[in-house]
Structures are given as C-alpha cells and as structure tokens.
Amino acid sequence: MPMGGLLPMFSSPPGGGLGGGGVGGSGGSGIRKGAGPGFRLTEKFVLLLVFSAFITLCFGAIFFLPDSSKLLSGVFFHSNSALQPASEHKPGLGLGSVNAGGKGEDGGEGERAAAAAAADNLAKIREDHERALREAQETLQKLPEEIQSDILKEKEQVTQNKQFKKGNAGGLPHLDFRPPIGAIGREPTDPEIRQKRAKIKEMMKHAWDNYKLYAWGLNELKPISKKGHSSSLFGNIQGATIVDALDTLFIMEMKDEFKEAKEWIEKNLDFNVNAEISVFEVNIRFVGGLLSAYYLTGEEIFRKKAVELGEKLLPAFHTPSGIPWALLNLKSGIGRNWPWASGGSSILAEFGTLHLEFVHLTHLSGNPIFAEKVFGIRNVLNTLDKPQGLYPNYLNPSSGQWGQHHVSVGGLGDSFYEYLLKAWLMSDKTDLEAKKMYFSAVQAIETHLIRKSSGGLTYIAEWKGGLLEHKMGHLTCFAGGMFALGAACASPELTQHHIELGAEIARTCYESYNRTAVKLGPEAFRFDGGVEAIATRQSEKYYILRPEVVETYMYMWRLTHDPKYRKWAWEAVEALEKHCRVDGGYSGLRDVYLKRESYDDVQQSFFLAETLKYLYLLFSDDDLLPLEHWIFNTEAHLLPVLRKNNQEVEENRK
Ligand code: DMJ
C-alpha cells in the first residue's frame, strides 16, 4: 500500500489544529445533537450536577494525593486495576460508577446516587491517603537502630539458612555441655600399680617436653636429630603431635601442657592450606583429636575447629559413587587416589574409617551432610557382592566396583571392621545395620582367614583372590581387642567364643614381641617356612612405636581382668624405656631382632595419642573412661556413646 493512502486519515485538516474547524467542520455529530437546545431543564441540571461532581472528585483526588510518584502513577497510569500489581492496587477513582450513576435517566434518584457515589469515593481516597501518611509517619518515627536491627534480623535468617545448607560452622546449634563421665580417674589404690601409672605419665612428659623443645608447632619430632619431622600425610597442616596428644594430656592431668596445646591451637592451627592431605589420616588424628578434646572439656574452640576441618574434607566425596578419594587438595577441593592402589581404587580402611567422626560432626554442627556422606559409603558397600562374604581392600570410586580381591584385617582393611563394631556401639546399639555387617564380616574372616599354627598360635592371614598369605601385620593385632569388645556386647552364645578369639590373638601378638631381641614386635610376622610369629623379611622387621598390641591388652584387661595383660603391658613399657627412649624423646627401631638399636629417628604422633594412652589406662582403674560410655576412634580419641534418649544420659550421670 502506498504511503499516500494512509495520510489523509491522520493529517490535520487544512487550516490546522483542533480549533473549532475540526469538530465543527465534520458536520452533525451525536454530541452536538444531544447538547442542543432539545434538553429539558431537569436533564440539564442532572448533567451539570454529574459534571461538577466529577470535577470535584478530580480536584479532591489531586488535592489529597500524597506527593508520591508511585501513587500518582498508580492513580493516573494504572487506573485499570487489572494492570496493577496486587501490592500496589489502589481503589480507582470510581469513574465507572460515576458514569453509571450519571447515566441514570430517572431524574432525582440518579442524581442522589451519583452524589453518594462521589462522596464514597472521596472518603475512600481520604482514608487511603491518611493511612499512607500514618505509615510514613510510623516509619519516620522508628529509631534508626530499630530499622537497622529489622534489616539485620532478616539478613541473619537468610544467612543462617544458607549456612545450614552449606554446613557452615556459623549455623551451629547451641549445645548444653555437661562434664564428661570418667574423664579423670582416681589414683589406683595398689601402690605398685600407682607407681607404674606414674611412670607412664613420666614417659608422656618426656615425649611432650622434647617435642616442645625441638619441634614445637611442627607435625612430629625427630628425637635423634632433635628437629621437626614433616609427613606428606598432613600436607602443610601443622601441629599433628599437639592435636593428637591433647586428650592424653587431659586424662593424665597434665594441665599446663594441655593449656599450652590449646593456646597453640587457638592461635596457629590453620586448615586454609594449599596442599594435598590424606583424608583418612587427617580425619582420625585431627578431626578425632579435636572432637575428643571438645567432649572432654566443652571448650568451643575444639568444636569449631573440628567442624571447620570436617567441611574442608567434604569435597573428597565428589566422586561418581560417593566413595571418597584418598587424597584431597584442601584449597582446590580436587581429589585423587594413591597412584599405587589397584586400578585407581580407594582403600577400604581409609574410606571405611570416617564414620564415627562424621556422625559426631553432624551431631555437633546440626548439619546432616556429614552423616549422609558416610551412610552413603555404607549404601554402596551393601549393594555390592562380597567374595566369600569378605570385603576386598580396593574399591573404585568411579565405577563403584571392587578392585583387586585382596582382603586384610591388617593394613588397608583393619579399621573398617573396627568402625562397623564401634558404629553400632556408639549409636547406643541402635545402628543394627552396622551390627549385622560387623558380625557377618567376622564370620567370613573366621572361616577364610583365621588359622592356627602347628605350635598352637591363632593368627589372621591375608587373602589374595582366594589364596592365603600366612602373614600377620602388627596392625592386625588390634583385632584381639576388637573381638573381645564385640564379644562383651554381643549375644550370649557369641560372647565366650569371641572373647576366646580375642585372647588367642593377644597371645599370638605377645609372642611376636617376645621372640625378638628387644621385646617389641616387628611390622609383620609369618607362619610359614618353618617359623611362627617371626618376621623373615628385612623390610618387615621394624617397629615404629605402634599401639595395636597394647591396645588389645587394654581391652583384654578391662574385659577379663586377667593379670597377664598387665604383665605383658609392663614388659612393653620396659622395652620402650630400654630401646626406644633417647635424650630427645622416643624413636622407632629399624630392626627388632638386633640387640644394638638402629633408630629410625621419628617420634610418631600416635605414640602420644595411642600407645601411651592405652598403657596408662591399663594401669588405671576401670572408672577412668568406662567403655560403656566412651568409644575410642582408631587413633584412640574419645567419642561418647550417643544415647537413645537424654533421660538415660541423665540416669547414667547420677
Ligand atoms: C594409627 O594412626 C591408627 O591406629 C591407625 O588405625 C593405624 N595406624 C596408626 C598406628 O599404628
């Protein structure tokens, strides 16, 4: 269509503008007719009245409207209420009703109706306006602090929700801390036992003082070179010995040392490091140590640090199966597995040893994420077939399938089994799934791994795709204590049998110590090639101050009170003093079959956390850390049993 075709309709008429000519020039419109001399006087009067009411209304509206562009725009530009947002909806000017009234053709009634409607509308406008004024005044009269605090309250709520979702420590619920049960024991009444206990405390002091003197703030001590020792297991997180030793210092009532440890933690313990750490080691030593210190003292700093570190470990679970990586860069959150682990697998003893600490992190933070993660691990395990009912040491976190079918109750497997039993006990025996998993695993271990030597020593062999390797690790010796603890809590028909199993393992491990030159056991010992409980390979002859044998003695002592366990434990103390104690602390040995010491020059942090703690408990009364109230994590850190109900806790406290 040519443009010229539209022009005539929108162009002004010749002569221009709206002046008279436009309207007048168009010839006879309806208005002109209606307004003509044909109206009666009353009609004219009604029209005049309606018109004047309309003018008054408009004037009134303008007069009463507040000086608000929003309201003005509401009135003038949103007169169609359907276009106004609900919150901005204002009663309109009522033009519709004025018109309706004004159109009345029934003389006086229409007039009155119109006048009444106009008055109504004016009243509404006034009311709205006054309300707006009142609100504005109230807001202006509020103190600036009140406004500020309203804003802050809102902000806080949002932040709290966000923090809770993120599992941030800022969202911690308030916990009513009560003094722990049996954290400090009475002096033993027997003077000989008292003296032995005092000796073990002196050993702790020697280890601590030298660490303080030569390696303060670093991870571990080199007692021969008298300097710090760093381990890649902790990346560049520092202070492993301080955190690991905290609860031992507390129960031994080494108050000054505990105080200096706490002060160091407050000022220096820092997890904002750009380094790769072992998730397992950091969890059992640092998270475990901090949780234990919190439960013993109620000091907020320990809880705060434990939760903060727990959060830092969470990215390790970002794998397709939810089975965590072994190694994690704390800054980038990038994880990976040990390069030597079968087909990129995660390790059973590592991902299976997070459960206790993570359940407590949820308990202390109010954030379910920690528990969800570890129960997720359990779910994966429960969907998998177990060869002969056994749990292989390797599990691929990407495929969620087993790697090599190697099974061990020692290294790579050990504390997974320990944590099944302790998850059940720590839940006040409500976690029946853990109980079932534990007892069926032990049954499979008994059938396929436990053997008796021709000399009558019971041992736990390693299983490699169905073939047995007749070797038992020092690490495996913890299992004696585990069987006994499980026995004490299991059904009567299992009790005797498992206690005996624990006792037999304890004896075998004792033999592994007793058959060396220094009376401390090797890293691994064999039951083949004509030997029993003796290391045959040079690479297995070392002793690094490990606790597992005295750990089993401690449980056996508590559960049977057979004096031989104290006797064996004291032999270990004497051997430690004779062969591992040096001027600068305690050192491991490279070969336990040599009379002349060959020091490895490392004072492991677990010597203070575990070995000395278990020895101290062996020479204390049973009311120091009673087993029905406390669970020891795999690094001997203390976690209380989470009672079914508070009333029971109250009862137990009396
Ligand atoms: C400790 O860190 C723990 O006991 C862990 O379960 C195994 N290794 C050492 C002690 O030998």
XYZ file of C-alpha atoms and ligand atoms in Angstrom:
665
model
C 0.000 0.000 0.000
C 1.341 3.449 -0.987
C 2.047 5.686 1.986
C -0.239 8.312 0.462
C -3.230 6.087 1.085
C -2.902 6.490 4.921
C -2.050 10.103 5.139
C -5.475 11.682 4.843
C -6.787 9.909 7.934
C -4.019 11.185 10.327
C -3.167 14.545 8.867
C -4.642 17.690 10.275
C -7.254 19.222 8.189
C -6.265 22.269 6.104
C -6.401 25.287 8.313
C -4.860 23.156 11.062
C -5.355 22.300 14.731
C -8.350 21.260 16.696
C -9.780 24.704 16.781
C -13.396 24.678 16.024
C -12.893 23.868 12.423
C -12.029 20.240 13.207
C -15.047 19.403 15.221
C -17.302 21.883 13.603
C -16.114 21.011 10.125
C -17.049 17.350 10.466
C -20.735 18.164 10.373
C -23.521 16.757 12.595
C -22.105 14.560 15.445
C -24.256 12.974 18.205
C -22.888 15.317 20.907
C -23.771 18.288 19.044
C -27.229 16.890 18.753
C -27.507 15.853 22.445
C -26.225 19.172 23.750
C -28.623 21.016 21.605
C -31.490 23.052 22.691
C -33.704 19.896 22.821
C -32.699 19.101 26.613
C -35.173 19.690 29.337
C -34.212 21.836 32.321
C -34.032 18.908 34.830
C -31.838 16.934 32.424
C -29.540 19.903 32.093
C -29.439 20.192 35.881
C -28.565 16.493 36.359
C -25.840 16.736 33.744
C -24.449 19.808 35.440
C -24.532 18.084 38.793
C -22.719 14.992 37.483
C -20.141 17.133 35.755
C -19.499 19.241 38.838
C -19.264 16.100 40.980
C -16.697 14.729 38.573
C -14.672 17.950 38.690
C -14.814 17.992 42.497
C -13.711 14.392 42.569
C -10.726 15.047 40.347
C -9.792 18.104 42.317
C -10.162 16.251 45.574
C -8.066 13.405 44.300
C -5.270 15.690 43.280
C -5.504 17.641 46.483
C -5.432 14.614 48.761
C -2.897 12.543 46.907
C 0.433 12.233 48.690
C 3.437 13.574 46.934
C 4.472 10.238 45.661
C 5.261 9.491 42.110
C 4.400 5.872 42.784
C 0.938 6.708 43.978
C 0.434 9.220 41.211
C 1.412 6.730 38.655
C -0.944 4.297 40.370
C -3.763 6.701 40.010
C -3.092 8.122 36.598
C -1.395 5.344 34.765
C -2.826 2.267 36.447
C -6.385 3.316 36.537
C -7.163 -0.108 35.174
C -6.878 -2.042 38.409
C -6.279 -5.256 36.500
C -2.924 -3.853 35.420
C -1.770 -3.053 38.956
C 0.306 -5.490 40.922
C -1.714 -6.736 43.880
C 0.519 -4.959 46.344
C 0.128 -1.672 44.541
C -3.551 -1.948 43.944
C -5.348 1.200 44.995
C -9.053 1.765 44.736
C -9.560 3.612 41.463
C -11.252 6.948 41.060
C -14.535 5.201 40.507
C -15.144 6.696 37.102
C -17.127 3.684 36.146
C -19.569 4.123 38.954
C -19.831 7.861 38.418
C -20.683 7.170 34.858
C -23.120 4.512 35.834
C -24.792 6.854 38.216
C -24.610 9.750 35.839
C -26.229 7.835 33.081
C -29.364 7.413 35.111
C -32.276 8.556 33.220
C -34.587 8.618 36.202
C -34.038 12.181 37.260
C -33.635 12.807 41.087
C -32.647 9.234 42.082
C -29.786 9.082 39.646
C -28.651 12.399 40.919
C -28.632 11.272 44.535
C -26.923 8.032 43.657
C -24.271 9.882 41.748
C -23.709 12.291 44.603
C -23.493 9.425 47.125
C -21.029 7.506 44.958
C -18.886 10.563 44.545
C -18.877 11.119 48.315
C -17.979 7.460 48.881
C -15.065 7.707 46.558
C -13.824 10.850 48.130
C -13.997 9.205 51.548
C -12.007 6.237 50.237
C -9.374 8.481 48.777
C -9.069 10.342 52.015
C -8.860 7.116 54.003
C -6.132 5.731 51.740
C -4.221 8.913 51.903
C -4.425 9.091 55.674
C -3.270 5.502 56.026
C -0.316 6.208 53.780
C 0.531 9.248 55.872
C 0.259 7.237 59.085
C 2.560 4.516 57.796
C 5.059 7.055 56.591
C 4.982 8.770 59.949
C 5.462 5.491 61.825
C 8.437 4.600 59.698
C 9.919 8.026 60.218
C 9.327 7.821 63.963
C 11.153 4.441 64.251
C 14.594 4.817 65.664
C 17.333 4.270 63.133
C 18.625 1.380 65.288
C 15.273 -0.370 65.117
C 15.240 -0.192 61.347
C 18.792 -1.354 61.270
C 18.046 -4.271 63.526
C 14.994 -5.290 61.439
C 17.216 -5.415 58.390
C 19.871 -7.313 60.250
C 17.358 -9.859 61.563
C 16.177 -10.604 58.061
C 19.694 -10.860 56.793
C 20.656 -13.145 59.611
C 17.788 -15.505 58.868
C 18.789 -15.800 55.242
C 22.430 -16.264 56.125
C 21.592 -18.895 58.683
C 19.557 -20.879 56.181
C 22.326 -20.564 53.682
C 24.943 -21.537 56.206
C 22.956 -24.525 57.374
C 22.629 -25.713 53.786
C 26.311 -25.197 53.254
C 27.057 -26.855 56.572
C 28.939 -23.820 57.755
C 30.023 -23.757 61.361
C 28.206 -20.429 61.782
C 24.940 -22.357 61.889
C 25.939 -24.447 64.915
C 23.133 -25.186 67.322
C 23.702 -24.390 70.950
C 24.797 -27.472 72.848
C 24.474 -27.803 76.529
C 27.855 -29.127 77.584
C 27.960 -31.404 80.607
C 31.107 -32.605 82.325
C 32.104 -35.937 80.796
C 31.822 -39.233 82.572
C 35.041 -40.642 83.987
C 37.452 -38.397 82.110
C 39.680 -38.100 85.144
C 40.280 -41.238 87.183
C 41.098 -41.831 90.815
C 44.606 -42.853 91.767
C 44.810 -46.674 91.790
C 44.798 -47.969 95.356
C 47.524 -50.581 94.780
C 50.863 -48.726 95.300
C 52.669 -50.811 92.686
C 50.074 -50.057 90.044
C 50.084 -46.410 91.078
C 53.821 -46.291 90.577
C 53.585 -47.908 87.160
C 50.926 -45.471 86.112
C 53.104 -42.579 87.281
C 55.957 -43.971 85.205
C 53.804 -43.927 82.066
C 52.860 -40.342 82.775
C 56.554 -39.521 83.063
C 57.097 -41.121 79.632
C 54.410 -38.864 78.219
C 56.149 -35.879 79.753
C 59.462 -36.878 78.210
C 57.882 -37.273 74.775
C 55.979 -33.998 75.067
C 58.780 -31.886 76.516
C 61.171 -32.903 73.759
C 58.612 -32.291 71.065
C 58.055 -28.885 72.604
C 61.750 -28.182 72.814
C 62.784 -29.253 69.328
C 59.707 -29.388 67.099
C 57.051 -27.151 68.620
C 54.282 -26.433 66.122
C 55.630 -28.886 63.554
C 53.985 -32.226 62.913
C 56.340 -34.655 64.618
C 59.716 -34.832 66.322
C 62.964 -36.383 65.125
C 64.321 -37.400 68.537
C 67.843 -38.229 67.406
C 68.444 -35.222 65.171
C 66.385 -33.111 67.582
C 64.350 -31.282 65.000
C 60.935 -31.340 63.382
C 59.689 -34.127 61.119
C 57.136 -33.428 58.439
C 54.941 -36.030 56.833
C 53.193 -35.664 53.489
C 50.122 -37.264 55.075
C 49.148 -33.904 56.540
C 50.132 -31.695 53.605
C 51.238 -28.498 55.243
C 48.744 -28.602 58.076
C 50.960 -28.292 61.148
C 50.804 -29.422 64.758
C 49.853 -33.115 64.355
C 51.525 -34.061 67.648
C 49.778 -31.248 69.516
C 46.296 -32.227 68.325
C 46.956 -35.960 68.643
C 48.272 -35.581 72.205
C 45.540 -33.290 73.557
C 43.273 -35.883 75.143
C 46.161 -37.917 76.580
C 47.434 -34.751 78.274
C 43.947 -34.169 79.619
C 43.334 -37.610 81.084
C 46.862 -37.683 82.564
C 46.023 -34.336 84.174
C 48.985 -32.562 82.591
C 47.230 -29.242 82.911
C 49.989 -26.835 81.923
C 50.820 -28.857 78.844
C 47.161 -29.048 77.881
C 46.872 -25.299 78.278
C 49.833 -24.580 76.023
C 48.487 -27.048 73.446
C 45.126 -25.308 73.474
C 46.723 -21.886 73.101
C 48.733 -23.085 70.126
C 45.563 -24.423 68.518
C 43.727 -21.143 69.081
C 46.487 -19.102 67.538
C 48.041 -21.335 64.929
C 46.016 -24.310 63.790
C 45.152 -23.416 60.220
C 43.396 -25.531 57.614
C 43.495 -22.917 54.853
C 46.417 -24.548 53.178
C 47.129 -25.223 49.553
C 48.261 -28.800 49.942
C 47.218 -32.366 49.375
C 46.435 -34.363 52.501
C 45.386 -37.910 53.353
C 41.673 -37.709 54.136
C 41.908 -40.734 56.445
C 44.919 -39.536 58.440
C 43.640 -36.007 58.834
C 40.270 -37.330 59.905
C 41.463 -39.826 62.522
C 44.171 -37.595 64.018
C 42.957 -34.014 63.590
C 39.164 -34.297 63.460
C 39.265 -37.134 66.010
C 41.684 -35.278 68.301
C 39.644 -32.076 68.225
C 36.332 -33.852 68.805
C 37.820 -35.736 71.726
C 39.203 -32.541 73.262
C 35.796 -30.920 72.864
C 33.975 -33.779 74.550
C 36.443 -33.798 77.432
C 36.471 -30.071 78.062
C 33.481 -28.422 76.413
C 35.824 -25.749 75.009
C 34.154 -24.240 71.965
C 37.399 -23.769 70.067
C 37.778 -27.530 69.613
C 34.268 -27.999 68.281
C 34.654 -25.050 65.937
C 37.920 -26.326 64.529
C 36.629 -29.888 64.144
C 33.585 -28.737 62.163
C 35.686 -26.357 60.076
C 38.054 -29.157 59.152
C 35.191 -31.577 58.523
C 33.785 -29.123 55.977
C 37.142 -28.917 54.269
C 37.127 -32.686 53.824
C 33.708 -32.824 52.166
C 34.928 -32.307 48.562
C 36.656 -35.697 48.856
C 33.191 -37.206 48.363
C 32.752 -35.640 44.926
C 33.080 -38.925 43.055
C 30.516 -40.712 40.883
C 29.844 -43.323 43.580
C 30.220 -41.152 46.669
C 33.175 -43.293 47.807
C 35.700 -40.599 48.757
C 39.142 -40.024 47.339
C 42.128 -40.945 49.484
C 43.934 -37.664 48.823
C 42.495 -34.183 48.699
C 43.873 -30.750 47.965
C 42.292 -28.672 50.706
C 42.401 -25.478 48.675
C 41.192 -26.616 45.274
C 38.986 -29.436 46.579
C 40.469 -31.725 43.943
C 40.843 -35.341 44.998
C 42.619 -38.391 43.676
C 43.736 -41.815 44.812
C 47.104 -43.234 45.714
C 48.903 -43.986 42.465
C 49.811 -47.470 43.709
C 46.245 -48.504 44.570
C 44.758 -51.165 42.304
C 43.187 -49.540 39.225
C 42.721 -46.106 40.804
C 40.824 -47.545 43.750
C 40.043 -46.023 47.126
C 41.131 -48.050 50.156
C 38.654 -49.853 52.425
C 40.451 -48.943 55.663
C 40.543 -45.282 54.605
C 37.016 -44.590 53.360
C 35.666 -47.032 55.964
C 37.239 -45.093 58.826
C 35.337 -41.826 58.636
C 32.043 -42.995 60.053
C 32.403 -42.283 63.775
C 33.873 -38.811 63.393
C 31.413 -37.770 60.679
C 28.390 -38.882 62.715
C 29.714 -36.741 65.574
C 30.300 -33.805 63.223
C 26.632 -33.933 62.294
C 25.725 -34.144 65.958
C 27.853 -31.113 66.816
C 27.064 -28.971 63.792
C 23.403 -29.795 63.291
C 24.278 -30.346 59.661
C 23.165 -33.723 58.293
C 25.645 -33.689 55.427
C 28.470 -35.409 57.317
C 26.345 -38.378 58.350
C 24.762 -38.536 54.894
C 28.181 -38.919 53.318
C 29.283 -41.821 55.490
C 25.957 -43.616 55.308
C 26.297 -43.185 51.528
C 29.524 -45.203 51.708
C 27.730 -47.920 53.587
C 24.943 -47.998 50.997
C 27.447 -48.572 48.205
C 29.038 -51.425 50.183
C 25.659 -53.007 50.761
C 24.808 -53.077 47.071
C 27.989 -54.983 46.195
C 28.506 -58.752 46.199
C 31.214 -59.772 48.627
C 33.508 -62.578 47.539
C 33.003 -65.331 50.159
C 31.362 -62.676 52.341
C 34.686 -60.801 52.527
C 35.333 -57.125 51.821
C 38.159 -56.517 49.316
C 40.586 -53.722 50.226
C 40.107 -51.842 46.942
C 37.002 -50.110 45.621
C 36.962 -47.922 42.539
C 35.162 -44.632 43.313
C 34.263 -44.035 39.667
C 32.698 -47.385 38.836
C 31.628 -48.204 42.387
C 33.060 -51.727 41.852
C 35.718 -53.697 43.709
C 39.306 -53.537 42.508
C 41.699 -56.420 43.250
C 40.261 -59.077 45.531
C 42.760 -58.670 48.351
C 41.415 -58.945 51.871
C 43.180 -57.973 55.088
C 42.291 -57.330 58.704
C 45.634 -55.509 58.891
C 46.845 -52.664 56.666
C 44.333 -51.474 54.021
C 41.380 -53.174 55.724
C 41.753 -53.019 59.524
C 39.830 -50.066 60.898
C 36.892 -50.578 58.503
C 35.888 -53.593 60.641
C 36.655 -51.692 63.831
C 34.323 -48.866 62.752
C 31.428 -51.226 61.953
C 31.515 -52.544 65.514
C 32.002 -49.120 67.028
C 29.255 -47.531 64.889
C 26.861 -49.990 66.458
C 28.140 -49.348 69.992
C 28.371 -45.569 69.547
C 24.739 -45.474 68.415
C 23.742 -46.971 71.769
C 23.266 -50.206 69.826
C 20.549 -48.754 67.611
C 22.536 -48.993 64.359
C 21.583 -52.601 63.725
C 22.795 -52.493 60.142
C 26.336 -51.868 61.410
C 25.979 -54.730 63.877
C 24.853 -57.107 61.143
C 27.658 -56.045 58.817
C 30.227 -56.457 61.596
C 29.198 -59.912 62.752
C 28.801 -61.310 59.243
C 32.220 -59.894 58.272
C 33.786 -61.510 61.359
C 32.159 -64.807 60.465
C 33.658 -64.677 56.957
C 37.046 -63.705 58.438
C 36.920 -66.678 60.808
C 36.050 -69.067 58.008
C 38.514 -67.858 55.399
C 41.350 -66.010 57.162
C 41.825 -67.239 60.727
C 44.158 -70.189 61.117
C 46.086 -71.956 63.885
C 49.797 -72.677 63.582
C 51.242 -76.105 64.382
C 52.601 -74.509 67.564
C 49.042 -73.568 68.547
C 49.104 -69.829 67.739
C 45.947 -68.372 66.241
C 46.629 -65.829 63.509
C 44.771 -63.863 60.876
C 46.221 -64.411 57.409
C 45.827 -62.220 54.335
C 43.654 -63.342 51.407
C 44.673 -62.718 47.817
C 41.995 -63.789 45.369
C 41.354 -66.998 47.302
C 44.999 -67.781 48.197
C 46.217 -67.290 51.752
C 49.410 -65.490 52.643
C 50.352 -66.748 56.111
C 51.497 -63.426 57.422
C 50.043 -61.194 60.116
C 50.804 -57.483 60.486
C 51.437 -55.547 63.699
C 48.414 -53.519 62.590
C 46.290 -56.708 62.620
C 46.957 -57.127 66.350
C 44.267 -54.548 67.158
C 41.727 -57.247 66.201
C 42.160 -59.096 69.511
C 40.711 -56.080 71.313
C 38.008 -55.678 68.704
C 36.827 -59.287 69.007
C 36.750 -59.001 72.798
C 34.847 -55.714 72.728
C 32.332 -57.148 70.255
C 32.028 -60.241 72.431
C 31.227 -58.264 75.541
C 28.368 -56.602 73.713
C 27.093 -59.474 71.582
C 24.602 -62.252 72.183
C 25.492 -64.762 74.962
C 26.252 -67.573 72.519
C 28.828 -65.408 70.702
C 30.300 -63.875 73.844
C 32.504 -66.687 75.057
C 33.696 -67.596 71.614
C 34.728 -64.072 70.632
C 36.393 -63.388 73.988
C 38.486 -66.514 73.440
C 39.330 -65.411 69.923
C 40.463 -62.044 71.317
C 42.594 -63.804 73.928
C 44.209 -66.039 71.317
C 45.120 -63.102 69.081
C 46.525 -61.267 72.110
C 48.759 -64.252 72.885
C 49.997 -64.523 69.296
C 50.876 -60.825 69.241
C 52.591 -61.142 72.580
C 54.664 -63.954 71.065
C 55.600 -61.727 68.149
C 57.109 -59.321 70.732
C 58.630 -61.961 72.921
C 60.505 -63.610 70.057
C 62.538 -60.508 69.195
C 65.779 -59.203 70.699
C 64.221 -56.008 72.043
C 60.849 -57.447 73.128
C 58.965 -55.152 70.798
C 57.230 -56.660 67.782
C 58.017 -56.382 64.069
C 55.811 -54.755 61.433
C 54.753 -58.168 60.126
C 55.420 -61.764 61.150
C 54.952 -65.039 59.373
C 53.691 -68.523 59.905
C 55.432 -70.308 57.057
C 58.896 -71.517 56.071
C 59.291 -73.157 59.467
C 58.732 -70.015 61.579
C 55.908 -68.841 63.795
C 55.260 -65.197 64.753
C 58.636 -64.057 63.427
C 59.486 -61.614 60.639
C 61.554 -63.227 57.922
C 61.930 -60.303 55.525
C 64.197 -57.412 56.371
C 61.549 -54.954 55.201
C 59.157 -56.237 57.877
C 61.462 -56.106 60.907
C 60.899 -52.539 62.007
C 58.889 -51.200 64.960
C 57.591 -47.647 64.768
C 56.124 -47.196 68.273
C 52.798 -48.618 67.131
C 49.972 -49.171 69.644
C 47.954 -52.170 68.375
C 49.385 -54.792 70.711
C 48.980 -52.755 73.889
C 45.556 -51.676 72.594
C 44.467 -55.313 72.603
C 45.985 -55.813 76.067
C 43.941 -52.854 77.300
C 40.619 -54.281 76.071
C 41.505 -57.766 77.301
C 42.399 -56.365 80.721
C 39.214 -54.366 81.001
C 37.038 -57.261 79.896
C 38.708 -60.162 81.743
C 40.967 -58.671 84.449
C 43.418 -61.443 83.730
C 46.687 -60.136 85.318
C 48.780 -61.425 82.423
C 47.699 -58.459 80.335
C 49.190 -56.010 82.831
C 52.312 -58.158 82.992
C 52.718 -58.155 79.210
C 51.985 -54.443 79.063
C 54.675 -53.718 81.634
C 57.178 -55.758 79.612
C 56.390 -53.467 76.682
C 56.952 -50.391 78.880
C 60.341 -51.724 79.949
C 61.294 -52.475 76.361
C 60.270 -48.991 75.248
C 62.333 -47.443 78.010
C 65.328 -49.592 77.277
C 65.380 -49.493 73.488
C 63.318 -46.567 72.205
C 63.903 -43.855 74.791
C 66.637 -41.407 73.852
C 67.616 -37.992 75.143
C 65.440 -36.259 72.599
C 62.263 -38.331 73.060
C 61.276 -41.790 71.745
C 62.380 -43.304 68.473
C 61.204 -46.244 66.380
C 63.614 -49.093 65.550
C 64.643 -50.387 62.157
C 65.204 -53.979 63.256
C 63.737 -55.526 66.384
C 65.922 -58.609 66.053
C 69.107 -56.618 66.638
C 70.285 -56.103 70.218
C 72.026 -52.887 69.203
C 69.385 -50.244 68.482
C 69.020 -48.924 64.959
C 66.846 -45.854 65.404
C 64.525 -44.618 62.686
C 64.599 -41.139 64.262
C 60.843 -40.488 64.290
C 58.594 -39.967 67.294
C 55.233 -40.766 65.714
C 52.304 -38.657 66.907
C 50.300 -41.834 67.566
C 52.827 -42.790 70.255
C 51.403 -39.954 72.371
C 47.816 -40.365 71.163
C 47.551 -44.139 71.454
C 50.467 -46.159 72.784
C 50.953 -44.145 75.959
C 47.211 -43.644 76.468
C 46.410 -47.370 76.292
C 49.319 -48.121 78.638
C 48.092 -45.505 81.117
C 44.579 -46.991 81.012
C 45.997 -50.467 81.611
C 47.339 -49.237 84.946
C 44.284 -47.186 85.880
C 41.002 -48.285 87.436
C 38.134 -49.123 85.100
C 36.244 -45.993 86.083
C 38.658 -43.905 84.030
C 36.911 -43.678 80.654
C 34.425 -46.527 81.122
C 33.894 -48.493 77.916
C 30.115 -48.310 78.120
C 30.298 -44.521 77.762
C 33.252 -43.951 75.513
C 34.252 -45.180 72.088
C 37.887 -44.876 71.066
C 38.348 -43.894 67.460
C 41.095 -45.719 65.611
C 43.631 -43.153 66.849
C 42.403 -43.671 70.455
C 40.497 -40.391 70.510
C 37.395 -40.351 72.644
C 33.874 -40.117 71.335
C 30.915 -40.508 73.679
C 28.147 -43.013 73.032
C 25.180 -41.125 71.570
C 22.411 -42.133 73.918
C 18.952 -43.109 72.736
C 17.381 -40.538 74.988
C 18.549 -37.846 77.288
C 16.827 -39.296 80.280
C 19.082 -42.288 80.086
C 22.066 -39.964 79.892
C 20.814 -38.195 82.992
C 20.409 -41.513 84.776
C 23.919 -42.529 83.832
C 25.335 -39.289 85.096
C 23.967 -39.873 88.614
C 47.325 -45.073 63.776
O 47.340 -43.911 63.074
C 45.976 -45.700 63.830
O 45.925 -46.639 64.832
C 45.593 -46.342 62.533
O 44.365 -47.012 62.636
C 46.637 -47.329 62.117
N 47.946 -46.799 62.144
C 48.391 -45.987 63.240
C 49.087 -46.707 64.360
O 49.784 -47.794 64.039
